[in-house]
Amino acid sequence: MLVVVTLLSLVSVAHADEMKGTIKVKLKGADTTVNIVQNQDGTHSFVLQTGNGEERLSPEDFAHRVFDEQTSRGWFQKLFNITSPMGILWVSIGIIGQLLFTGRMIVQWISSEKSRKSVVPPAFWWMSLIGATMLMIYFVWRKDIVGVAGQGTGWFIYVRNIYFIHLSKKSPPITEDPAPQAELDA
C-alpha cells in the first residue's frame, strides 16, 4: 500500500511530463513489471503486461487493484508472504533449508555430548552445505541480496571442509614418530 501511495503522489507532481518509470509489483494475471506512462491528455496510466496483451489502469484503478489483491489474500498467503500457489514450493524450499541448517547444530551437539569433547562430524558439513544451498535458492527467488551473500560466503567453507574429509578418507592418516627428539639427536 505504501508503494501505491507513493506512486499516486508522484503522479500529482508539478513536472509530471518528466515522470517515466517502471515498478515491480505482484498482481494476479500480470507480469511483475508495471510501466508508468503519460497519456496524450497529460494524465498518467499504469500499463500492465498480461497474458492477453496490455492493460491500462488509471492511478485510482491501479491502487484499487493492488489494495484488493493484498486484502483478499488468505492468512496462509499473508503468513508466508506469497501471492501464488508456486510460492508455496519456494517457501517450502526455504523452510526445509532452514531446518537443515538449524539441525546441523543439533547433530554437532549430540556428537560432542557422546564424545565428551567438541566434535564436528561430517554430517554437520553436509547439512550446512545442503541447507545453505536451499536457502540461497530461496533468497534468489525472494531477491534478497543479504540472504544470498550470507549463505554464499559460508557455502565455500562447507565445500572445502567436505573436500578435506574426502581427502582424509583417501590417504592414510599422518602419525607422529613415537621416538622422542632427544633419542634422534644421539
Coordinates of N, CA, C and O in Angstrom, one line a residue:
M1 N 0.8 -1.2 0.0 CA 0.0 0.0 0.0 C 0.9 1.3 0.0 O 0.5 2.2 -0.6
L2 N 2.0 1.2 0.7 CA 2.9 2.3 0.7 C 3.4 2.7 -0.7 O 3.5 3.8 -1.1
V3 N 3.7 1.6 -1.5 CA 4.2 1.8 -2.8 C 3.1 2.6 -3.6 O 3.4 3.5 -4.4
V4 N 1.8 2.2 -3.5 CA 0.7 2.8 -4.2 C 0.6 4.3 -3.8 O 0.5 5.1 -4.7
V5 N 0.6 4.6 -2.5 CA 0.5 5.9 -2.1 C 1.6 6.8 -2.6 O 1.4 7.9 -3.1
T6 N 2.8 6.2 -2.6 CA 4.0 7.0 -3.2 C 3.8 7.2 -4.6 O 4.1 8.3 -5.1
L7 N 3.3 6.2 -5.4 CA 3.1 6.3 -6.8 C 2.1 7.4 -7.1 O 2.2 8.2 -8.0
L8 N 1.0 7.4 -6.3 CA -0.1 8.3 -6.6 C 0.4 9.8 -6.3 O 0.1 10.7 -7.0
S9 N 1.3 9.9 -5.3 CA 1.8 11.3 -5.1 C 2.8 11.7 -6.2 O 2.9 12.8 -6.5
L10 N 3.5 10.7 -6.8 CA 4.4 11.0 -7.9 C 3.6 11.5 -9.1 O 4.0 12.4 -9.8
V11 N 2.4 10.9 -9.3 CA 1.6 11.3 -10.5 C 1.1 12.7 -10.4 O 1.0 13.4 -11.4
S12 N 1.0 13.2 -9.2 CA 0.5 14.6 -9.0 C 1.6 15.6 -8.9 O 1.4 16.8 -8.6
V13 N 2.8 15.2 -9.2 CA 4.0 16.1 -9.2 C 3.8 17.2 -10.3 O 3.3 16.9 -11.4
A14 N 4.3 18.4 -10.0 CA 4.1 19.5 -11.0 C 4.7 19.2 -12.3 O 4.2 19.6 -13.4
H15 N 5.9 18.6 -12.4 CA 6.6 18.2 -13.6 C 6.3 16.8 -14.0 O 7.2 16.0 -14.3
A16 N 5.0 16.5 -14.1 CA 4.6 15.1 -14.4 C 5.0 14.7 -15.8 O 5.2 13.5 -16.0
D17 N 5.2 15.6 -16.7 CA 5.6 15.2 -18.0 C 7.0 14.6 -18.1 O 7.4 13.9 -19.0
E18 N 7.8 14.9 -17.0 CA 9.2 14.3 -17.0 C 9.2 12.9 -16.3 O 10.2 12.2 -16.4
M19 N 8.0 12.6 -15.7 CA 8.0 11.3 -15.0 C 7.7 10.1 -15.9 O 6.8 10.1 -16.7
K20 N 8.7 9.2 -15.9 CA 8.5 7.9 -16.6 C 9.1 6.9 -15.7 O 10.1 7.2 -15.0
G21 N 8.6 5.8 -15.7 CA 9.2 4.8 -14.8 C 8.6 3.4 -14.9 O 7.6 3.2 -15.6
T22 N 9.3 2.5 -14.2 CA 8.9 1.1 -14.2 C 9.0 0.7 -12.7 O 9.9 1.0 -12.0
I23 N 8.0 0.0 -12.3 CA 8.0 -0.6 -10.9 C 7.7 -2.1 -11.0 O 7.2 -2.6 -12.0
K24 N 8.0 -2.7 -9.9 CA 7.8 -4.2 -9.8 C 6.7 -4.4 -8.8 O 6.8 -3.9 -7.6
V25 N 5.7 -5.1 -9.2 CA 4.6 -5.5 -8.2 C 4.2 -6.9 -8.6 O 4.5 -7.4 -9.7
K26 N 3.5 -7.5 -7.6 CA 2.9 -8.9 -7.9 C 1.4 -8.7 -8.0 O 0.7 -8.4 -7.0
L27 N 0.9 -8.9 -9.2 CA -0.6 -8.9 -9.4 C -1.0 -10.1 -10.1 O -0.3 -10.6 -11.0
K28 N -2.1 -10.7 -9.8 CA -2.6 -11.9 -10.5 C -2.8 -11.6 -11.9 O -3.4 -10.6 -12.3
G29 N -2.4 -12.5 -12.8 CA -2.6 -12.4 -14.2 C -1.8 -11.4 -14.9 O -2.0 -11.0 -16.1
A30 N -0.8 -10.8 -14.2 CA 0.1 -9.8 -14.9 C 1.5 -10.1 -14.6 O 1.9 -10.7 -13.6
D31 N 2.3 -9.6 -15.5 CA 3.8 -9.7 -15.4 C 4.1 -8.8 -14.2 O 3.4 -7.9 -13.8
T32 N 5.3 -9.0 -13.6 CA 5.7 -8.2 -12.4 C 6.1 -6.8 -12.8 O 6.3 -5.9 -11.9
T33 N 6.3 -6.5 -14.0 CA 6.7 -5.1 -14.4 C 5.5 -4.3 -14.8 O 4.7 -4.7 -15.6
V34 N 5.4 -3.1 -14.2 CA 4.3 -2.2 -14.5 C 5.0 -0.9 -14.9 O 5.9 -0.3 -14.2
N35 N 4.6 -0.4 -16.1 CA 5.2 0.8 -16.6 C 4.2 2.0 -16.3 O 3.0 1.8 -16.4
I36 N 4.8 3.1 -16.0 CA 4.0 4.3 -15.8 C 4.2 5.2 -17.0 O 5.4 5.5 -17.4
V37 N 3.1 5.5 -17.7 CA 3.2 6.3 -18.9 C 2.4 7.5 -18.9 O 1.4 7.6 -18.1
Q38 N 2.7 8.5 -19.7 CA 1.9 9.7 -19.8 C 1.0 9.6 -21.0 O 1.4 9.3 -22.1
N39 N -0.3 9.8 -20.8 CA -1.3 9.8 -21.8 C -1.2 11.1 -22.6 O -0.6 12.1 -22.2
Q40 N -1.9 11.1 -23.8 CA -1.9 12.3 -24.6 C -2.6 13.5 -23.9 O -2.2 14.7 -24.1
D41 N -3.5 13.2 -23.0 CA -4.2 14.4 -22.3 C -3.4 14.8 -21.1 O -3.9 15.7 -20.4
G42 N -2.2 14.3 -20.9 CA -1.4 14.7 -19.8 C -1.6 13.9 -18.5 O -0.8 14.0 -17.6
T43 N -2.6 13.1 -18.4 CA -2.7 12.2 -17.3 C -1.8 11.0 -17.4 O -1.1 10.8 -18.4
H44 N -1.7 10.2 -16.4 CA -0.8 9.1 -16.4 C -1.6 7.8 -16.2 O -2.7 7.8 -15.6
S45 N -1.1 6.7 -16.7 CA -1.6 5.4 -16.6 C -0.6 4.4 -16.2 O 0.6 4.6 -16.5
F46 N -1.0 3.3 -15.6 CA -0.2 2.2 -15.2 C -0.4 1.1 -16.3 O -1.6 0.7 -16.5
V47 N 0.6 0.7 -17.0 CA 0.4 -0.3 -18.0 C 1.0 -1.6 -17.5 O 2.2 -1.8 -17.2
L48 N 0.1 -2.6 -17.5 CA 0.4 -4.0 -17.0 C 0.5 -4.9 -18.2 O -0.3 -4.8 -19.1
Q49 N 1.5 -5.7 -18.3 CA 1.6 -6.7 -19.3 C 0.9 -8.0 -18.8 O 1.3 -8.5 -17.8
T50 N -0.1 -8.4 -19.5 CA -0.9 -9.6 -19.1 C -0.7 -10.7 -20.2 O -0.2 -10.4 -21.3
G51 N -1.3 -11.8 -19.9 CA -1.3 -12.9 -20.9 C -2.1 -12.5 -22.2 O -1.9 -13.0 -23.2
N52 N -3.0 -11.6 -22.0 CA -3.9 -11.2 -23.2 C -3.4 -9.9 -23.8 O -4.1 -9.3 -24.6
G53 N -2.2 -9.5 -23.5 CA -1.6 -8.2 -24.0 C -1.4 -7.2 -23.0 O -0.7 -7.5 -22.0
E54 N -1.9 -6.0 -23.2 CA -1.6 -4.9 -22.3 C -2.8 -4.4 -21.7 O -3.9 -4.3 -22.3
E55 N -2.7 -4.0 -20.4 CA -3.9 -3.5 -19.7 C -3.5 -2.1 -19.1 O -2.5 -2.0 -18.4
R56 N -4.3 -1.1 -19.4 CA -4.0 0.3 -18.9 C -5.0 0.6 -17.7 O -6.2 0.4 -17.9
L57 N -4.4 1.1 -16.7 CA -5.2 1.4 -15.5 C -4.9 2.8 -15.1 O -3.7 3.3 -15.1
S58 N -5.9 3.5 -14.6 CA -5.7 4.9 -14.0 C -5.0 4.7 -12.7 O -5.1 3.6 -12.1
P59 N -4.4 5.7 -12.1 CA -3.8 5.5 -10.8 C -4.8 5.0 -9.8 O -4.4 4.2 -8.9
E60 N -6.0 5.5 -9.8 CA -7.0 5.1 -8.9 C -7.4 3.6 -9.1 O -7.4 2.9 -8.1
D61 N -7.5 3.2 -10.3 CA -7.8 1.8 -10.6 C -6.7 0.9 -10.2 O -6.9 -0.2 -9.7
F62 N -5.5 1.3 -10.4 CA -4.3 0.6 -10.1 C -4.2 0.4 -8.5 O -4.0 -0.7 -8.0
A63 N -4.5 1.5 -7.8 CA -4.5 1.4 -6.4 C -5.5 0.5 -5.8 O -5.3 -0.3 -4.9
H64 N -6.7 0.5 -6.4 CA -7.8 -0.4 -6.0 C -7.4 -1.9 -6.3 O -7.6 -2.7 -5.5
R65 N -6.8 -2.1 -7.4 CA -6.4 -3.5 -7.8 C -5.4 -4.0 -6.8 O -5.5 -5.1 -6.3
V66 N -4.3 -3.2 -6.5 CA -3.3 -3.7 -5.6 C -3.9 -3.8 -4.2 O -3.7 -4.9 -3.5
F67 N -4.7 -2.9 -3.7 CA -5.4 -3.0 -2.4 C -6.2 -4.2 -2.3 O -6.2 -5.0 -1.3
D68 N -7.1 -4.5 -3.3 CA -8.0 -5.6 -3.3 C -7.2 -6.9 -3.3 O -7.6 -7.8 -2.5
E69 N -6.1 -7.0 -4.1 CA -5.4 -8.3 -4.1 C -4.6 -8.5 -2.7 O -4.5 -9.6 -2.3
Q70 N -4.2 -7.4 -2.1 CA -3.5 -7.6 -0.9 C -4.4 -7.9 0.3 O -4.1 -8.7 1.1
T71 N -5.6 -7.3 0.3 CA -6.6 -7.6 1.4 C -7.3 -8.9 1.1 O -7.9 -9.4 2.1
S72 N -7.4 -9.5 -0.1 CA -8.1 -10.7 -0.3 C -7.3 -11.9 -0.1 O -7.8 -13.0 -0.2
R73 N -6.0 -11.8 0.2 CA -5.1 -12.9 0.4 C -5.5 -13.6 1.7 O -5.9 -13.0 2.7
G74 N -5.4 -14.9 1.7 CA -5.8 -15.7 2.9 C -4.7 -15.6 4.0 O -3.6 -15.1 3.7
W75 N -5.0 -16.1 5.2 CA -4.0 -16.0 6.3 C -2.7 -16.7 5.9 O -1.6 -16.3 6.3
F76 N -2.8 -17.8 5.2 CA -1.6 -18.6 4.9 C -0.7 -17.8 3.9 O 0.5 -17.8 4.1
Q77 N -1.3 -17.2 2.9 CA -0.6 -16.4 2.0 C 0.1 -15.1 2.7 O 1.2 -14.8 2.3
K78 N -0.7 -14.6 3.6 CA -0.1 -13.4 4.4 C 1.1 -13.9 5.3 O 2.1 -13.2 5.3
L79 N 0.9 -15.0 5.9 CA 1.9 -15.5 6.8 C 3.2 -15.8 6.1 O 4.3 -15.4 6.6
F80 N 3.1 -16.4 4.9 CA 4.3 -16.7 4.2 C 4.7 -15.7 3.1 O 5.6 -15.9 2.3
N81 N 3.9 -14.6 3.0 CA 4.2 -13.5 2.1 C 4.3 -14.1 0.6 O 5.3 -13.8 -0.1
I82 N 3.2 -14.8 0.2 CA 3.2 -15.3 -1.1 C 1.9 -14.9 -1.8 O 0.9 -14.6 -1.1
T83 N 2.0 -14.8 -3.1 CA 0.8 -14.4 -3.9 C 0.3 -15.4 -4.9 O -0.7 -15.2 -5.6
S84 N 1.0 -16.5 -5.0 CA 0.6 -17.6 -5.9 C 0.9 -19.0 -5.3 O 1.7 -19.1 -4.4
P85 N 0.2 -20.0 -5.9 CA 0.5 -21.3 -5.4 C 1.9 -21.8 -5.6 O 2.4 -22.5 -4.8
M86 N 2.6 -21.3 -6.6 CA 4.0 -21.6 -6.8 C 4.9 -21.1 -5.6 O 5.9 -21.7 -5.3
G87 N 4.4 -20.1 -5.0 CA 5.1 -19.5 -3.8 C 5.3 -20.5 -2.7 O 6.2 -20.5 -1.9
I88 N 4.3 -21.4 -2.6 CA 4.3 -22.5 -1.6 C 5.6 -23.4 -1.8 O 6.2 -23.7 -0.8
L89 N 5.9 -23.7 -3.0 CA 7.1 -24.5 -3.3 C 8.3 -23.8 -2.9 O 9.2 -24.4 -2.2
W90 N 8.4 -22.5 -3.2 CA 9.6 -21.7 -2.9 C 9.8 -21.6 -1.4 O 10.9 -21.7 -0.9
V91 N 8.7 -21.3 -0.7 CA 8.8 -21.1 0.7 C 9.1 -22.5 1.4 O 9.9 -22.5 2.4
S92 N 8.6 -23.6 0.8 CA 8.9 -24.9 1.3 C 10.4 -25.2 1.2 O 11.1 -25.7 2.1
I93 N 11.0 -24.8 0.1 CA 12.5 -24.9 -0.1 C 13.2 -24.2 1.0 O 14.2 -24.7 1.6
G94 N 12.8 -22.9 1.2 CA 13.4 -22.1 2.3 C 13.3 -22.7 3.7 O 14.2 -22.7 4.5
I95 N 12.1 -23.2 4.0 CA 11.8 -23.8 5.3 C 12.7 -25.1 5.5 O 13.3 -25.2 6.6
I96 N 12.7 -25.9 4.5 CA 13.5 -27.2 4.6 C 15.0 -26.8 4.8 O 15.7 -27.4 5.6
G97 N 15.4 -25.9 4.0 CA 16.8 -25.4 4.1 C 17.1 -24.9 5.5 O 18.2 -25.2 6.0
Q98 N 16.2 -24.1 6.0 CA 16.5 -23.6 7.4 C 16.4 -24.7 8.4 O 17.2 -24.6 9.4
L99 N 15.5 -25.7 8.3 CA 15.5 -26.8 9.2 C 16.8 -27.6 9.1 O 17.4 -28.0 10.2
L100 N 17.3 -27.8 7.9 CA 18.6 -28.5 7.8 C 19.8 -27.7 8.4 O 20.6 -28.2 9.1
F101 N 19.7 -26.4 8.2 CA 20.8 -25.5 8.7 C 20.7 -25.4 10.2 O 21.8 -25.4 10.8
T102 N 19.6 -25.4 10.8 CA 19.4 -25.4 12.2 C 19.8 -26.8 12.8 O 20.4 -26.9 13.8
G103 N 19.3 -27.9 12.1 CA 19.5 -29.2 12.5 C 21.0 -29.6 12.6 O 21.4 -30.5 13.4
R104 N 21.8 -29.0 11.8 CA 23.3 -29.3 11.8 C 23.8 -29.0 13.2 O 24.7 -29.7 13.7
M105 N 23.3 -28.0 13.9 CA 23.8 -27.7 15.3 C 23.4 -28.8 16.3 O 24.2 -29.1 17.2
I106 N 22.3 -29.3 16.1 CA 21.8 -30.4 16.9 C 22.7 -31.6 16.7 O 23.1 -32.3 17.7
V107 N 23.0 -32.0 15.5 CA 23.8 -33.1 15.2 C 25.2 -32.9 15.8 O 25.8 -33.8 16.4
Q108 N 25.8 -31.7 15.7 CA 27.1 -31.4 16.3 C 27.0 -31.5 17.8 O 27.9 -32.0 18.4
W109 N 26.0 -31.0 18.4 CA 25.8 -31.0 19.8 C 25.7 -32.5 20.3 O 26.4 -32.9 21.3
I110 N 24.9 -33.3 19.7 CA 24.8 -34.7 20.1 C 26.2 -35.5 19.9 O 26.6 -36.2 20.8
S111 N 26.9 -35.2 18.8 CA 28.2 -35.8 18.6 C 29.2 -35.4 19.7 O 29.9 -36.2 20.2
S112 N 29.1 -34.2 20.1 CA 30.0 -33.7 21.1 C 29.7 -34.3 22.5 O 30.6 -34.6 23.3
E113 N 28.4 -34.4 22.8 CA 28.0 -35.0 24.0 C 28.4 -36.4 24.1 O 28.9 -36.9 25.2
K114 N 28.3 -37.2 23.0 CA 28.7 -38.6 23.0 C 30.2 -38.7 23.3 O 30.7 -39.6 23.9
S115 N 31.0 -37.8 22.6 CA 32.5 -37.9 22.8 C 33.0 -37.2 24.0 O 34.2 -37.3 24.3
R116 N 32.1 -36.4 24.6 CA 32.5 -35.6 25.8 C 33.6 -34.6 25.5 O 34.4 -34.2 26.3
K117 N 33.7 -34.2 24.2 CA 34.6 -33.1 23.7 C 34.0 -32.5 22.5 O 33.1 -33.1 21.8
S118 N 34.4 -31.4 22.1 CA 33.9 -30.7 20.9 C 34.3 -31.5 19.6 O 35.4 -31.7 19.3
V119 N 33.2 -31.9 18.9 CA 33.4 -32.7 17.7 C 32.5 -32.1 16.6 O 31.4 -31.7 16.8
V120 N 33.1 -32.1 15.4 CA 32.3 -31.6 14.2 C 32.2 -32.8 13.2 O 33.2 -33.0 12.5
P121 N 31.1 -33.5 13.2 CA 31.0 -34.7 12.3 C 30.8 -34.3 10.9 O 30.4 -33.2 10.6
P122 N 31.1 -35.2 10.0 CA 30.8 -34.9 8.5 C 29.4 -34.5 8.2 O 29.1 -33.7 7.4
A123 N 28.4 -35.1 9.0 CA 27.0 -34.7 8.8 C 26.8 -33.3 9.0 O 25.9 -32.7 8.3
F124 N 27.5 -32.6 9.9 CA 27.4 -31.2 10.1 C 27.7 -30.4 8.8 O 27.0 -29.5 8.5
W125 N 28.8 -30.8 8.1 CA 29.2 -30.1 6.9 C 28.2 -30.3 5.8 O 27.9 -29.4 5.0
W126 N 27.7 -31.6 5.7 CA 26.8 -31.9 4.6 C 25.5 -31.2 4.9 O 24.9 -30.6 3.9
M127 N 25.0 -31.1 6.1 CA 23.8 -30.4 6.4 C 23.9 -28.9 6.2 O 23.0 -28.2 5.7
S128 N 25.1 -28.4 6.5 CA 25.4 -27.0 6.2 C 25.4 -26.7 4.7 O 24.8 -25.7 4.3
L129 N 26.0 -27.5 4.0 CA 26.0 -27.3 2.5 C 24.7 -27.4 1.9 O 24.3 -26.5 1.1
I130 N 23.9 -28.4 2.2 CA 22.6 -28.6 1.6 C 21.6 -27.5 2.1 O 20.9 -26.9 1.3
G131 N 21.7 -27.2 3.4 CA 20.8 -26.2 3.9 C 21.1 -24.8 3.3 O 20.2 -24.1 2.9
A132 N 22.4 -24.5 3.2 CA 22.8 -23.2 2.6 C 22.4 -23.1 1.2 O 22.0 -22.1 0.7
T133 N 22.6 -24.2 0.4 CA 22.2 -24.2 -1.0 C 20.7 -23.9 -1.1 O 20.3 -23.1 -2.0
M134 N 19.9 -24.6 -0.3 CA 18.5 -24.4 -0.4 C 18.1 -23.0 0.0 O 17.2 -22.4 -0.6
L135 N 18.7 -22.5 1.0 CA 18.5 -21.1 1.4 C 18.9 -20.1 0.4 O 18.2 -19.1 0.1
M136 N 20.0 -20.4 -0.3 CA 20.4 -19.4 -1.4 C 19.4 -19.5 -2.5 O 19.1 -18.4 -3.0
I137 N 18.9 -20.6 -2.9 CA 17.9 -20.7 -3.9 C 16.7 -19.9 -3.5 O 16.1 -19.1 -4.3
Y138 N 16.3 -20.1 -2.2 CA 15.1 -19.3 -1.7 C 15.4 -17.8 -1.7 O 14.5 -17.1 -2.2
F139 N 16.5 -17.4 -1.3 CA 16.9 -16.0 -1.3 C 17.0 -15.4 -2.7 O 16.6 -14.2 -2.9
V140 N 17.4 -16.1 -3.6 CA 17.5 -15.7 -5.0 C 16.0 -15.4 -5.5 O 15.7 -14.4 -6.1
W141 N 15.1 -16.4 -5.2 CA 13.7 -16.2 -5.6 C 13.1 -15.0 -4.9 O 12.4 -14.2 -5.5
R142 N 13.5 -14.7 -3.6 CA 13.0 -13.6 -2.9 C 13.7 -12.3 -3.3 O 13.3 -11.2 -2.9
K143 N 14.7 -12.4 -4.1 CA 15.6 -11.3 -4.5 C 16.1 -10.5 -3.3 O 16.1 -9.3 -3.1
D144 N 16.7 -11.4 -2.4 CA 17.2 -10.9 -1.1 C 18.8 -11.0 -1.1 O 19.3 -12.1 -0.8
I145 N 19.4 -10.0 -1.5 CA 20.9 -10.0 -1.6 C 21.6 -10.3 -0.3 O 22.7 -10.9 -0.3
V146 N 21.0 -9.8 0.8 CA 21.6 -10.0 2.1 C 21.7 -11.5 2.4 O 22.7 -12.1 2.9
G147 N 20.5 -12.2 2.2 CA 20.5 -13.6 2.4 C 21.4 -14.4 1.5 O 22.1 -15.4 1.9
V148 N 21.5 -14.0 0.2 CA 22.3 -14.7 -0.7 C 23.8 -14.5 -0.3 O 24.6 -15.5 -0.3
A149 N 24.2 -13.3 0.1 CA 25.6 -13.1 0.5 C 25.9 -13.8 1.8 O 27.0 -14.4 1.9
G150 N 25.0 -13.8 2.7 CA 25.2 -14.5 4.0 C 25.4 -16.0 3.8 O 26.3 -16.6 4.4
Q151 N 24.6 -16.6 3.0 CA 24.7 -18.1 2.8 C 25.8 -18.4 1.8 O 26.5 -19.4 1.9
G152 N 26.1 -17.5 0.8 CA 27.1 -17.8 -0.2 C 28.5 -17.8 0.4 O 29.3 -18.6 0.0
T153 N 28.8 -16.9 1.3 CA 30.1 -16.9 1.9 C 30.4 -18.2 2.7 O 31.5 -18.7 2.6
G154 N 29.5 -18.7 3.4 CA 29.7 -19.9 4.2 C 29.7 -21.1 3.3 O 30.4 -22.1 3.6
W155 N 29.0 -21.0 2.2 CA 28.9 -22.2 1.2 C 30.3 -22.7 0.8 O 30.6 -23.9 0.8
F156 N 31.2 -21.8 0.5 CA 32.6 -22.2 0.1 C 33.3 -22.9 1.2 O 34.1 -23.8 1.0
I157 N 33.1 -22.5 2.5 CA 33.7 -23.1 3.6 C 33.2 -24.5 3.8 O 34.0 -25.5 4.1
Y158 N 31.9 -24.7 3.6 CA 31.3 -26.1 3.7 C 31.9 -27.0 2.7 O 32.2 -28.2 2.9
V159 N 32.0 -26.5 1.4 CA 32.5 -27.3 0.3 C 34.0 -27.7 0.6 O 34.4 -28.9 0.5
R160 N 34.7 -26.8 1.1 CA 36.1 -27.0 1.4 C 36.3 -28.0 2.5 O 37.2 -28.9 2.4
N161 N 35.5 -28.0 3.6 CA 35.6 -28.9 4.7 C 35.2 -30.3 4.2 O 35.8 -31.3 4.6
I162 N 34.2 -30.4 3.3 CA 33.8 -31.7 2.8 C 34.9 -32.3 1.9 O 35.2 -33.5 2.0
Y163 N 35.6 -31.4 1.2 CA 36.8 -31.8 0.4 C 37.9 -32.4 1.3 O 38.4 -33.4 1.0
F164 N 38.1 -31.7 2.4 CA 39.1 -32.2 3.4 C 38.7 -33.6 3.9 O 39.6 -34.4 4.1
I165 N 37.5 -33.7 4.2 CA 37.0 -35.0 4.7 C 37.2 -36.1 3.7 O 37.7 -37.2 4.0
H166 N 36.9 -35.8 2.4 CA 37.1 -36.7 1.3 C 38.6 -37.1 1.2 O 38.9 -38.3 1.0
L167 N 39.5 -36.1 1.3 CA 40.9 -36.4 1.2 C 41.4 -37.2 2.3 O 42.3 -38.1 2.1
S168 N 40.9 -37.0 3.5 CA 41.4 -37.8 4.7 C 41.0 -39.2 4.6 O 41.7 -40.1 5.1
K169 N 39.9 -39.5 3.9 CA 39.5 -40.9 3.7 C 40.3 -41.6 2.6 O 40.5 -42.8 2.7
K170 N 40.9 -40.9 1.7 CA 41.7 -41.4 0.6 C 43.1 -41.7 1.0 O 43.7 -42.7 0.6
S171 N 43.7 -40.9 1.9 CA 45.1 -41.1 2.2 C 45.2 -41.5 3.7 O 44.4 -41.2 4.5
P172 N 46.3 -42.3 4.0 CA 46.4 -42.8 5.4 C 46.7 -41.6 6.3 O 47.3 -40.6 5.9
P173 N 46.3 -41.7 7.5 CA 46.5 -40.6 8.5 C 48.0 -40.4 8.8 O 48.8 -41.4 8.7
I174 N 48.4 -39.2 9.0 CA 49.8 -38.8 9.3 C 49.9 -39.1 10.8 O 49.2 -38.6 11.6
T175 N 51.0 -40.0 11.1 CA 51.2 -40.3 12.5 C 52.6 -39.7 12.9 O 53.5 -39.6 12.1
E176 N 52.6 -39.4 14.2 CA 53.9 -38.9 14.7 C 54.8 -40.0 15.1 O 54.4 -41.1 15.5
D177 N 56.1 -39.8 14.9 CA 57.1 -40.8 15.3 C 57.1 -40.9 16.8 O 57.3 -39.9 17.5
P178 N 57.0 -42.1 17.3 CA 56.9 -42.2 18.8 C 58.3 -42.0 19.5 O 58.3 -41.7 20.7
A179 N 59.4 -42.0 18.7 CA 60.7 -41.8 19.4 C 60.8 -40.3 19.8 O 60.6 -39.4 19.0
P180 N 61.2 -40.0 21.0 CA 61.4 -38.6 21.4 C 62.6 -38.0 20.6 O 63.5 -38.6 20.1
Q181 N 62.5 -36.7 20.5 CA 63.5 -35.9 19.8 C 64.9 -36.1 20.3 O 65.9 -36.1 19.6
A182 N 65.1 -36.3 21.6 CA 66.4 -36.4 22.2 C 67.1 -37.7 21.7 O 68.3 -37.7 21.5
E183 N 66.3 -38.8 21.5 CA 66.9 -40.0 21.0 C 67.3 -39.9 19.6 O 68.3 -40.5 19.2
L184 N 66.6 -39.1 18.8 CA 67.0 -38.9 17.4 C 68.3 -38.1 17.3 O 69.1 -38.3 16.4
D185 N 68.6 -37.2 18.2 CA 69.8 -36.3 18.2 C 71.0 -37.2 18.6 O 72.1 -36.8 18.3
A186 N 70.9 -38.2 19.3 CA 72.0 -39.0 19.9 C 72.7 -39.9 18.9 O 72.5 -40.0 17.8

